[in-house]
Coordinates of C-alpha atoms in Angstrom, one line a residue:
M7 CA 109.6 89.0 204.0
L8 CA 108.1 92.4 203.2
D9 CA 107.5 94.6 206.2
R10 CA 103.9 95.8 205.4
R11 CA 104.0 98.6 208.1
R12 CA 107.2 100.0 206.6
S13 CA 105.7 100.0 203.1
R14 CA 102.7 102.0 204.3
L15 CA 104.2 104.4 206.7
G16 CA 107.6 105.0 205.0
G17 CA 108.2 107.0 201.8
P18 CA 107.9 110.6 200.9
N19 CA 105.4 113.1 202.0
P20 CA 102.6 113.3 199.4
G21 CA 103.1 117.1 199.1
T22 CA 106.8 116.5 198.3
I23 CA 105.9 114.1 195.6
A24 CA 103.4 116.5 194.1
V25 CA 105.9 119.3 194.0
L26 CA 108.7 117.0 192.6
L27 CA 106.5 115.7 189.8
G28 CA 105.0 119.0 188.9
A29 CA 108.4 120.8 188.9
L30 CA 110.0 118.1 186.7
A31 CA 107.1 118.2 184.2
L32 CA 107.3 122.0 184.1
A33 CA 111.1 121.9 183.5
L34 CA 110.9 119.3 180.8
Q35 CA 108.1 121.0 179.1
A36 CA 109.8 124.3 179.1
G37 CA 113.0 122.7 177.8
G38 CA 111.1 121.1 174.9
L39 CA 111.8 117.5 176.2
W40 CA 108.2 116.8 177.0
R41 CA 105.0 118.4 175.8
P42 CA 101.4 117.8 176.8
E43 CA 100.5 116.9 173.2
T44 CA 102.6 113.8 173.4
A45 CA 101.4 113.0 176.9
R46 CA 97.9 112.2 175.5
A47 CA 98.1 111.5 171.8
A48 CA 94.3 110.8 171.7
G49 CA 93.8 114.5 172.2
T50 CA 95.2 115.3 168.7
F51 CA 92.5 115.6 166.1
D52 CA 93.5 114.2 162.7
I53 CA 91.0 115.2 160.0
K54 CA 92.6 112.8 157.5
K55 CA 91.5 109.8 159.6
V56 CA 87.9 110.8 159.8
E57 CA 87.2 112.3 156.3
P58 CA 86.9 108.9 154.6
S59 CA 84.0 108.1 156.8
V60 CA 82.0 111.2 155.9
Y61 CA 79.9 111.2 152.7
K62 CA 77.7 113.5 150.6
I63 CA 74.1 112.3 150.4
F64 CA 71.7 113.3 147.6
A65 CA 68.0 112.5 147.6
T66 CA 65.4 112.7 144.8
P67 CA 62.9 113.8 143.6
K68 CA 63.3 116.9 145.8
G69 CA 67.1 117.2 145.1
T70 CA 67.9 117.4 148.8
S71 CA 71.6 117.5 149.6
G72 CA 73.1 116.5 153.0
T73 CA 75.9 114.7 154.7
G74 CA 76.1 111.3 156.4
F75 CA 78.7 109.3 158.2
L76 CA 79.5 105.6 158.8
V77 CA 78.3 104.3 162.2
S78 CA 78.5 100.5 161.9
G79 CA 80.4 98.0 159.8
K80 CA 81.0 99.3 156.2
R81 CA 77.4 99.9 155.1
T82 CA 75.4 101.7 157.8
V83 CA 75.2 105.5 157.7
I84 CA 73.5 108.1 159.9
T85 CA 72.0 111.4 158.5
N86 CA 69.2 113.8 159.3
F87 CA 65.5 112.8 158.8
H88 CA 64.9 116.1 156.9
V89 CA 67.5 115.0 154.3
V90 CA 65.5 111.9 153.3
Q91 CA 62.0 113.4 154.0
N92 CA 59.6 113.4 151.0
N93 CA 62.2 111.6 148.9
N94 CA 62.3 108.0 147.7
E95 CA 65.7 107.5 146.0
F96 CA 69.0 108.1 147.8
V97 CA 72.7 107.9 146.8
I98 CA 75.9 108.2 148.8
I99 CA 78.7 110.0 147.0
Y100 CA 82.4 110.0 147.8
R101 CA 85.7 110.4 145.9
Q102 CA 88.1 107.5 145.3
G103 CA 91.2 109.0 143.9
R104 CA 90.1 111.2 141.1
D105 CA 86.9 109.2 140.4
V106 CA 83.5 110.0 141.9
Q107 CA 81.7 107.0 143.4
V108 CA 77.9 106.8 143.6
V109 CA 76.4 104.1 145.8
P110 CA 72.6 103.6 146.0
A111 CA 71.3 103.5 149.6
R112 CA 68.0 102.7 151.2
V113 CA 66.3 103.9 154.4
I114 CA 66.1 101.3 157.1
G115 CA 64.8 103.5 159.9
V116 CA 63.7 107.0 160.7
K117 CA 63.1 109.0 163.9
P118 CA 61.4 112.3 162.8
H119 CA 61.2 113.7 166.4
L120 CA 65.0 113.2 166.7
D121 CA 65.6 114.3 163.1
L122 CA 67.6 111.1 162.5
A123 CA 67.6 108.6 159.7
V124 CA 69.5 105.4 159.2
L125 CA 70.7 104.4 155.7
R126 CA 72.2 101.2 154.4
T127 CA 74.0 100.4 151.2
D128 CA 74.5 97.0 149.4
R129 CA 78.2 97.9 148.8
D130 CA 81.0 98.6 151.2
L131 CA 81.9 102.2 151.8
P132 CA 85.4 103.6 152.5
G133 CA 86.5 104.6 156.0
T134 CA 85.8 103.0 159.4
A135 CA 82.8 103.4 161.6
V136 CA 83.2 106.4 163.8
R137 CA 83.3 106.3 167.6
L138 CA 80.1 107.7 169.2
A139 CA 80.3 109.7 172.5
D140 CA 78.3 108.0 175.3
F141 CA 78.7 111.1 177.4
E142 CA 77.9 114.8 177.3
P143 CA 80.7 117.2 176.3
E144 CA 81.6 119.9 178.8
K145 CA 81.3 123.6 178.0
L146 CA 84.3 125.0 176.1
T147 CA 85.1 121.5 174.7
G148 CA 86.8 122.0 171.3
I149 CA 84.7 120.6 168.4
V150 CA 85.0 120.1 164.6
A151 CA 82.1 120.0 162.2
V152 CA 82.6 118.1 158.9
G153 CA 80.2 118.1 156.0
Y154 CA 79.2 119.2 152.5
P155 CA 77.4 122.5 152.8
A156 CA 75.3 123.2 149.7
A157 CA 76.3 126.9 149.8
A158 CA 79.9 125.9 149.2
D159 CA 79.1 123.6 146.3
D160 CA 76.3 125.5 144.6
A161 CA 77.3 129.2 145.0
V162 CA 78.0 129.6 141.3
K163 CA 75.9 127.0 139.4
G164 CA 72.8 126.8 141.6
R165 CA 71.2 123.7 143.1
P166 CA 71.3 120.4 141.1
T167 CA 68.0 118.5 140.7
S168 CA 69.2 115.1 139.4
V169 CA 72.0 112.7 140.1
P170 CA 73.6 113.0 136.6
E171 CA 73.6 116.8 137.0
L172 CA 75.3 116.5 140.4
I173 CA 77.8 114.0 139.1
Q174 CA 78.8 116.2 136.2
R175 CA 79.6 119.0 138.6
L176 CA 81.6 116.7 141.0
R177 CA 84.0 115.7 138.3
D178 CA 86.2 118.6 139.4
P179 CA 88.5 117.1 142.0
A180 CA 88.0 120.1 144.3
A181 CA 84.2 119.8 144.1
L182 CA 83.9 116.9 146.5
D183 CA 86.1 118.1 149.3
P184 CA 84.3 118.3 152.7
T185 CA 84.2 121.6 154.5
V186 CA 85.7 121.7 158.1
T187 CA 84.8 124.3 160.7
T188 CA 85.9 124.5 164.3
G189 CA 84.4 125.9 167.5
I190 CA 83.6 125.2 171.1
V191 CA 80.6 123.7 172.9
S192 CA 78.4 126.5 174.4
R193 CA 76.1 124.3 176.4
M194 CA 73.9 121.2 176.4
T195 CA 70.2 121.8 176.0
S196 CA 66.9 120.0 175.1
A197 CA 64.9 120.9 172.0
E198 CA 61.3 120.2 172.8
S199 CA 58.8 121.3 170.1
T200 CA 56.0 119.8 168.0
T201 CA 58.6 118.7 165.4
L202 CA 61.8 118.0 167.4
N203 CA 62.2 116.5 170.8
A204 CA 65.9 115.7 171.4
R205 CA 68.9 116.4 173.5
T206 CA 71.1 118.9 171.6
V207 CA 74.6 120.4 171.6
Q208 CA 74.8 124.2 171.2
H209 CA 78.1 125.3 169.7
N210 CA 79.6 128.0 167.5
A211 CA 81.2 125.8 164.7
A212 CA 79.6 127.2 161.5
I213 CA 77.2 124.8 159.8
N214 CA 75.0 125.5 156.8
P215 CA 72.4 123.7 154.6
G216 CA 74.1 120.6 153.2
N217 CA 76.0 120.1 156.5
S218 CA 72.8 118.5 157.8
G219 CA 73.5 114.9 159.0
G220 CA 77.2 115.4 159.3
P221 CA 79.3 114.6 162.3
L222 CA 80.4 117.0 165.1
F223 CA 83.7 115.6 166.5
D224 CA 85.5 116.4 169.7
Q225 CA 89.3 116.7 169.8
C226 CA 89.6 112.9 170.3
A227 CA 87.6 112.1 167.1
N228 CA 84.5 111.1 169.1
V229 CA 81.3 112.1 167.5
V230 CA 79.4 114.2 170.0
G231 CA 76.6 115.3 167.7
V232 CA 74.8 115.2 164.3
N233 CA 74.8 118.6 162.7
T234 CA 71.2 119.7 162.3
L235 CA 70.0 123.2 163.2
V236 CA 71.0 126.8 162.5
A237 CA 69.3 129.4 164.8
L238 CA 67.7 132.1 162.6
N239 CA 68.9 135.7 163.2
S240 CA 71.5 134.5 165.7
Q241 CA 75.1 134.9 164.6
G242 CA 77.3 132.1 165.8
L243 CA 74.5 129.9 167.3
F244 CA 74.4 126.4 165.9
F245 CA 72.9 123.1 167.1
S246 CA 73.6 119.4 166.7
I247 CA 71.6 116.4 167.9
H248 CA 73.5 114.8 170.8
S249 CA 75.2 111.5 170.0
G250 CA 73.3 109.9 172.9
E251 CA 70.2 110.0 170.8
V252 CA 72.0 108.2 168.0
L253 CA 73.1 105.5 170.4
R254 CA 69.5 104.9 171.5
V255 CA 68.4 104.6 167.9
L256 CA 71.1 102.1 167.1
R257 CA 70.3 100.1 170.2
E258 CA 66.6 100.0 169.2
Y259 CA 67.4 98.7 165.7
G260 CA 70.0 96.2 167.1
I261 CA 72.9 97.8 165.2
E262 CA 76.4 97.4 166.5
F263 CA 78.5 100.5 167.2
A264 CA 81.7 101.8 168.8
S265 CA 81.3 104.2 171.7
A266 CA 83.5 106.2 174.0
R267 CA 82.5 106.2 177.7
G268 CA 84.5 109.2 179.0
P269 CA 85.1 112.8 177.8
C270 CA 88.0 113.7 175.7
I271 CA 91.1 115.0 177.4
A272 CA 92.2 117.3 174.5
A273 CA 95.8 118.1 173.8
A274 CA 96.9 121.3 175.4
A275 CA 98.1 124.1 173.2
E276 CA 101.9 124.4 172.9
A277 CA 103.2 127.0 175.3
P278 CA 104.6 130.0 173.6
R279 CA 108.3 130.5 173.7
S280 CA 109.5 133.9 174.8
M281 CA 112.5 135.7 176.2
T282 CA 111.5 134.5 179.7
L283 CA 112.1 130.9 178.7
P284 CA 115.6 130.6 180.1
L285 CA 114.4 132.0 183.4
L286 CA 111.5 129.6 183.4
I287 CA 113.8 126.6 182.8
G288 CA 116.2 127.7 185.5
M289 CA 113.5 128.3 188.1
S290 CA 111.8 125.0 187.3
T291 CA 115.0 123.0 187.5
M292 CA 116.0 124.6 190.8
L293 CA 112.5 123.8 192.2
A294 CA 112.8 120.2 191.0
L295 CA 116.2 119.7 192.6
A296 CA 115.1 121.2 195.8
A297 CA 112.1 118.9 195.9
L298 CA 114.3 115.9 195.1
L299 CA 116.8 116.7 197.9
L300 CA 113.9 117.1 200.3
A301 CA 112.5 113.7 199.2
V302 CA 115.9 112.0 199.7
R303 CA 116.3 113.6 203.2
S304 CA 112.9 112.2 204.1
G305 CA 114.0 108.7 203.2
A306 CA 112.0 108.6 200.0
R307 CA 112.5 105.8 197.5
L308 CA 110.9 105.3 194.1
G309 CA 108.7 102.5 195.4
G310 CA 107.2 104.8 197.9
I311 CA 105.3 106.8 195.3
G312 CA 103.0 103.9 194.5
P313 CA 100.6 104.1 197.4
Y314 CA 100.0 107.8 196.9
V315 CA 99.4 107.3 193.1
G316 CA 96.9 104.5 194.0
Q317 CA 95.0 106.8 196.4
I318 CA 94.7 109.6 193.9
T319 CA 93.6 107.2 191.1
R320 CA 91.0 105.5 193.3
L321 CA 89.6 108.9 194.3
R322 CA 89.2 109.9 190.7
R323 CA 87.7 106.6 189.7
H324 CA 85.2 106.8 192.6
Q325 CA 84.1 110.3 191.4
R326 CA 83.7 109.3 187.8
A327 CA 82.2 105.8 188.1
L328 CA 80.2 104.9 185.1
P329 CA 78.3 101.8 184.2
G330 CA 79.5 99.9 181.2
G331 CA 80.5 96.7 179.5
R332 CA 78.4 93.8 178.4
P333 CA 76.3 91.9 180.9
A334 CA 78.3 89.2 182.7
P335 CA 77.4 85.8 181.5
A336 CA 75.2 83.8 183.9
A337 CA 76.5 80.4 185.0
G338 CA 73.6 79.1 187.0
V339 CA 72.8 79.5 190.7
G340 CA 75.6 78.5 193.1
P341 CA 78.3 80.0 195.3
A342 CA 79.4 83.3 193.8
M343 CA 82.3 85.6 194.5
A344 CA 82.4 89.4 194.5
L345 CA 85.1 92.0 194.0
Q346 CA 84.5 94.7 196.6
P347 CA 86.2 98.0 195.5
E348 CA 88.4 99.3 198.3
A349 CA 87.5 102.8 197.3
G350 CA 83.8 102.1 197.8
G351 CA 81.0 101.4 195.5
H352 CA 79.0 98.4 194.2
P353 CA 80.7 95.0 194.2
L354 CA 81.4 93.2 190.9
R355 CA 79.8 89.7 191.3
L356 CA 80.6 86.6 189.4
A357 CA 78.5 83.4 189.6
A358 CA 80.0 80.0 190.1
G359 CA 81.5 78.7 186.8
G360 CA 81.2 82.1 185.2
Q361 CA 84.1 83.6 183.3
V362 CA 84.5 87.3 182.5
L363 CA 86.9 89.8 181.1
L364 CA 87.9 92.7 183.2
G365 CA 89.4 95.9 181.9
R366 CA 88.8 99.5 180.8
G367 CA 87.4 98.7 177.3
G368 CA 83.7 98.4 176.5
Q369 CA 84.3 94.8 175.3
C370 CA 84.8 93.7 178.9
E371 CA 82.0 92.4 181.2
F372 CA 83.6 94.1 184.2
V373 CA 84.5 97.7 183.1
I374 CA 86.8 99.8 185.4
D375 CA 87.1 103.5 184.6
D376 CA 90.7 103.9 185.5
D377 CA 93.6 104.9 183.3
T378 CA 96.0 102.5 185.0
V379 CA 93.8 99.5 183.9
S380 CA 94.4 98.1 180.4
A381 CA 91.6 97.9 177.8
T382 CA 91.5 94.1 178.4
H383 CA 93.4 93.6 181.6
A384 CA 92.5 90.2 183.1
R385 CA 90.3 87.1 182.8
L386 CA 88.4 85.9 185.9
E387 CA 86.8 82.5 186.6
V388 CA 85.1 81.2 189.7
D389 CA 85.8 77.6 190.7
A390 CA 82.6 76.5 192.6
Q391 CA 84.2 73.4 194.1
A392 CA 87.4 75.0 195.4
R393 CA 85.6 78.3 196.2
T394 CA 88.4 80.2 194.6
M395 CA 88.8 82.6 191.7
L396 CA 91.3 82.0 188.9
V397 CA 92.9 85.2 187.9
N398 CA 94.8 85.4 184.6
D399 CA 96.6 88.6 183.6
L400 CA 96.2 89.3 179.8
G401 CA 99.5 91.1 179.3
S402 CA 98.4 94.3 181.0
S403 CA 100.6 97.4 181.1
N404 CA 100.5 98.0 184.8
G405 CA 100.1 94.4 186.1
T406 CA 97.8 92.3 188.2
F407 CA 98.6 91.8 191.9
L408 CA 97.5 89.3 194.5
N409 CA 98.1 90.4 198.0
G410 CA 100.8 92.8 196.8
A411 CA 102.7 90.3 194.5
R412 CA 102.5 90.6 190.8
I413 CA 101.0 87.6 189.1
V414 CA 100.5 86.1 185.6
S415 CA 98.0 83.4 186.7
A416 CA 97.0 82.6 190.3
R417 CA 94.1 81.5 192.4
A418 CA 92.6 83.9 194.9
Q419 CA 90.3 83.1 197.8
A420 CA 87.9 85.1 200.0
G421 CA 89.7 87.8 202.0
D422 CA 92.5 88.2 199.4
T423 CA 93.3 91.6 197.9
L424 CA 93.5 91.9 194.1
R425 CA 94.8 95.0 192.3
F426 CA 94.5 95.7 188.6
G427 CA 96.8 98.6 187.9
A428 CA 96.0 100.9 190.7
A429 CA 92.4 99.7 191.1
E430 CA 92.2 97.6 194.3
F431 CA 89.5 95.1 195.3
R432 CA 88.9 92.7 198.2
L433 CA 87.6 89.3 197.2
A434 CA 84.5 88.1 199.1
A435 CA 82.5 84.9 198.9
E436 CA 78.7 84.6 198.7
S437 CA 76.8 81.5 199.9
A438 CA 74.9 79.3 197.6
A439 CA 71.7 80.4 199.3
G440 CA 72.5 84.0 198.8
A441 CA 73.2 83.4 195.1
A442 CA 69.9 81.6 194.8
V443 CA 68.0 84.5 196.4
R444 CA 69.7 87.0 194.1
A445 CA 69.0 84.9 191.0
A446 CA 65.4 84.4 192.0
G447 CA 64.6 88.1 192.2
A448 CA 62.0 89.0 189.6
G449 CA 62.9 92.7 189.3
W450 CA 62.1 96.1 190.8
L451 CA 58.9 98.1 191.3
L452 CA 59.0 101.9 191.0
S453 CA 55.8 103.4 192.5
G454 CA 54.8 106.9 193.4
Q455 CA 52.9 109.8 191.8
D456 CA 53.3 112.7 189.4
A457 CA 52.9 116.4 190.1
A458 CA 49.1 116.2 189.9
G459 CA 48.9 113.3 192.4
R460 CA 48.2 110.6 189.8
P461 CA 49.6 107.2 190.8
L462 CA 52.6 105.9 188.9
R463 CA 53.7 102.3 188.8
F464 CA 56.5 100.8 186.7
E465 CA 57.9 97.2 186.8
L466 CA 61.5 96.7 185.8
R467 CA 62.0 93.0 184.9
P468 CA 65.4 92.2 183.3
P469 CA 65.3 89.5 180.6
R470 CA 66.4 86.1 181.9
G471 CA 68.8 83.7 180.3
N472 CA 70.6 80.6 181.5
G473 CA 68.7 80.8 184.8
A474 CA 69.8 84.3 185.8
D475 CA 69.1 87.9 185.0
A476 CA 70.7 89.6 182.0
G477 CA 71.4 93.3 181.6
A478 CA 68.7 95.8 180.6
R479 CA 68.1 99.5 180.2
W480 CA 64.9 101.5 180.5
T481 CA 64.3 105.1 179.5
F482 CA 61.8 107.3 181.4
G483 CA 60.2 110.4 179.9
R484 CA 57.2 112.2 178.5
D485 CA 57.7 111.3 174.9
G486 CA 56.3 107.9 174.0
G487 CA 58.5 107.7 170.9
R488 CA 61.7 107.8 173.0
A489 CA 60.7 106.5 176.5
D490 CA 60.0 102.9 177.5
F491 CA 58.0 104.2 180.5
V492 CA 55.9 107.4 179.9
I493 CA 55.2 109.9 182.6
D494 CA 52.6 112.4 181.3
D495 CA 53.8 115.4 183.3
S496 CA 55.0 118.7 182.0
S497 CA 57.9 118.8 184.4
V498 CA 59.3 115.6 182.8
S499 CA 61.4 115.9 179.7
G500 CA 60.8 113.8 176.5
A501 CA 63.7 111.5 177.4
H502 CA 64.3 112.3 181.1
A503 CA 66.4 109.6 182.7
E504 CA 67.7 106.1 182.1
I505 CA 67.8 103.2 184.6
A506 CA 70.1 100.3 183.8
Y507 CA 70.5 96.9 185.4
L508 CA 74.0 95.4 185.1
P509 CA 74.4 92.0 186.8
S510 CA 77.9 93.0 187.9
Q511 CA 76.9 96.4 189.3
G512 CA 73.2 96.3 190.2
L513 CA 70.6 99.0 189.4
L514 CA 71.8 102.4 188.3
V515 CA 70.2 105.7 187.2
R516 CA 71.5 108.6 185.1
D517 CA 69.9 111.8 184.0
L518 CA 69.6 112.3 180.2
G519 CA 70.0 116.1 180.2
S520 CA 66.5 116.7 181.4
T521 CA 65.2 120.3 181.8
N522 CA 64.1 119.9 185.5
G523 CA 66.7 117.4 186.6
T524 CA 66.8 114.0 188.3
K525 CA 67.3 113.5 192.0
V526 CA 68.1 110.4 194.2
N527 CA 67.2 110.8 197.8
G528 CA 67.1 114.6 197.3
K529 CA 70.5 114.8 195.7
A530 CA 70.6 116.2 192.1
L531 CA 72.4 114.1 189.5
D532 CA 74.9 115.2 186.9
H533 CA 75.6 113.1 183.8
R534 CA 77.1 110.3 185.8
A535 CA 75.3 107.1 186.8
V536 CA 74.3 106.6 190.5
A537 CA 73.5 103.3 192.2
L538 CA 69.9 102.6 193.3
G539 CA 68.8 100.4 196.2
D540 CA 65.6 99.4 197.9
A541 CA 63.6 102.3 199.4
H542 CA 65.6 104.9 197.4
E543 CA 63.5 107.8 196.2
I544 CA 63.8 109.1 192.7
A545 CA 62.5 112.5 191.5
L546 CA 62.0 113.0 187.8
G547 CA 61.1 116.7 187.6
A548 CA 58.1 116.9 189.9
A549 CA 57.3 113.1 189.7
R550 CA 58.3 111.0 192.6
L551 CA 59.1 107.3 192.6
R552 CA 60.2 104.8 195.3
V553 CA 62.3 101.7 194.5
S554 CA 61.3 98.3 196.0
R555 CA 62.1 94.7 195.0
L556 CA 59.5 92.6 193.2
A557 CA 58.8 89.3 194.8

């Protein structure tokens, strides 16, 4: 039988493990046996993979040229509103081998204040739908702008005014080759004017007329923006509409999309080799050996590393917790069970008879933002009669564990510990009465006042299905075209904050890059979501709201 005290108290000092791993990594990297690029392949941008999803757009009668990219299925494309404005015929153009393909398109939706338009074709397009960033890129994030700038195509022959004239020019194989420019993110900002009211990415990747509507990628091929603006008389100052605005438009129109929930960890540049390389290898190797000897003398064993890795991973997950996933399916009122994170945070609740997928991917109902958790890690199902949870591992990389033992399929009961990779939870039971009270809740009331003292009152009522609440999201802001709930206050941004209800996680709020910020109980929010509870106070700029439960 395993001595639990020994497994917790024995093993190496955490500092020793850190030195050992760091020294070994440095030695291997210096020797060319391991490099950061291969440690995170997603951080390597491959233009050849995304180019087929980017197209030239031509609109008449004005002869407007722009760029668009595939966002859903094989026929739905995003571009700028000003590309389609005052035009009534649109074509999407791309090259297939040496042949130029021209596909008619129609506009299915526009958002002038966001400078966004959605096009659809009746014929499949090449490429695959891009992945849209559901996060804000950090400063200095490497970015790549892809598009068809008119200056590059028309420098010699002038601007075409008809589709046949354009096609004639594009018969040259080199004439329909997208331009690629690179740069970094300078900052996130909000453009609020009479014509544009959107969250934007300021960067220094050169974009020109014709680039309009093209994608701005990060180093993991996530689209973080739609290329839109060039600041006049400002060298190296360019703007793109943030991808979050695209996501809101697609959600509004009920269009499916792929998204990335966390920022890209870009591949590090290869370390330069110099005459000091042999010295670096020697010093790194000696340091690694010294750390290894120290670990052995301390009674270290390989298994002893696990608890410390778990502690570090749980801390990182707690700091970066994000809402996500599809709403958990309701299964009626009855005894429920909840997974309470050992690192703290909102429990993940599953109703009696309910079945959910748990993992890191957006296709899961229970999403865990942890690199040790597989995209689709496990399936969970509550047995109401036995008051147990059936846990099935779905071939995860780092395993599923019940009370410390790795399992493929097992039943867990209240008080048991479940671990998915390094993410650890304690299983708790909820009474039938408690589940009934939870399911009967009608929603939340946000009440308060704006900066002028005018009363504010908003009711959040999640849609109901199968006898229980479903997930919902509400946007708060000053712009009625972007916000579900409008606060007419100059301190409130056009789209200021979003409140989401996820049955598995409760009520959460996140700032949408507002000018004057969002606070919960006096604490300013960054881009991450924060849990809300009864009597919590929310500040949107100078507007104040208090959360209470509706009867």
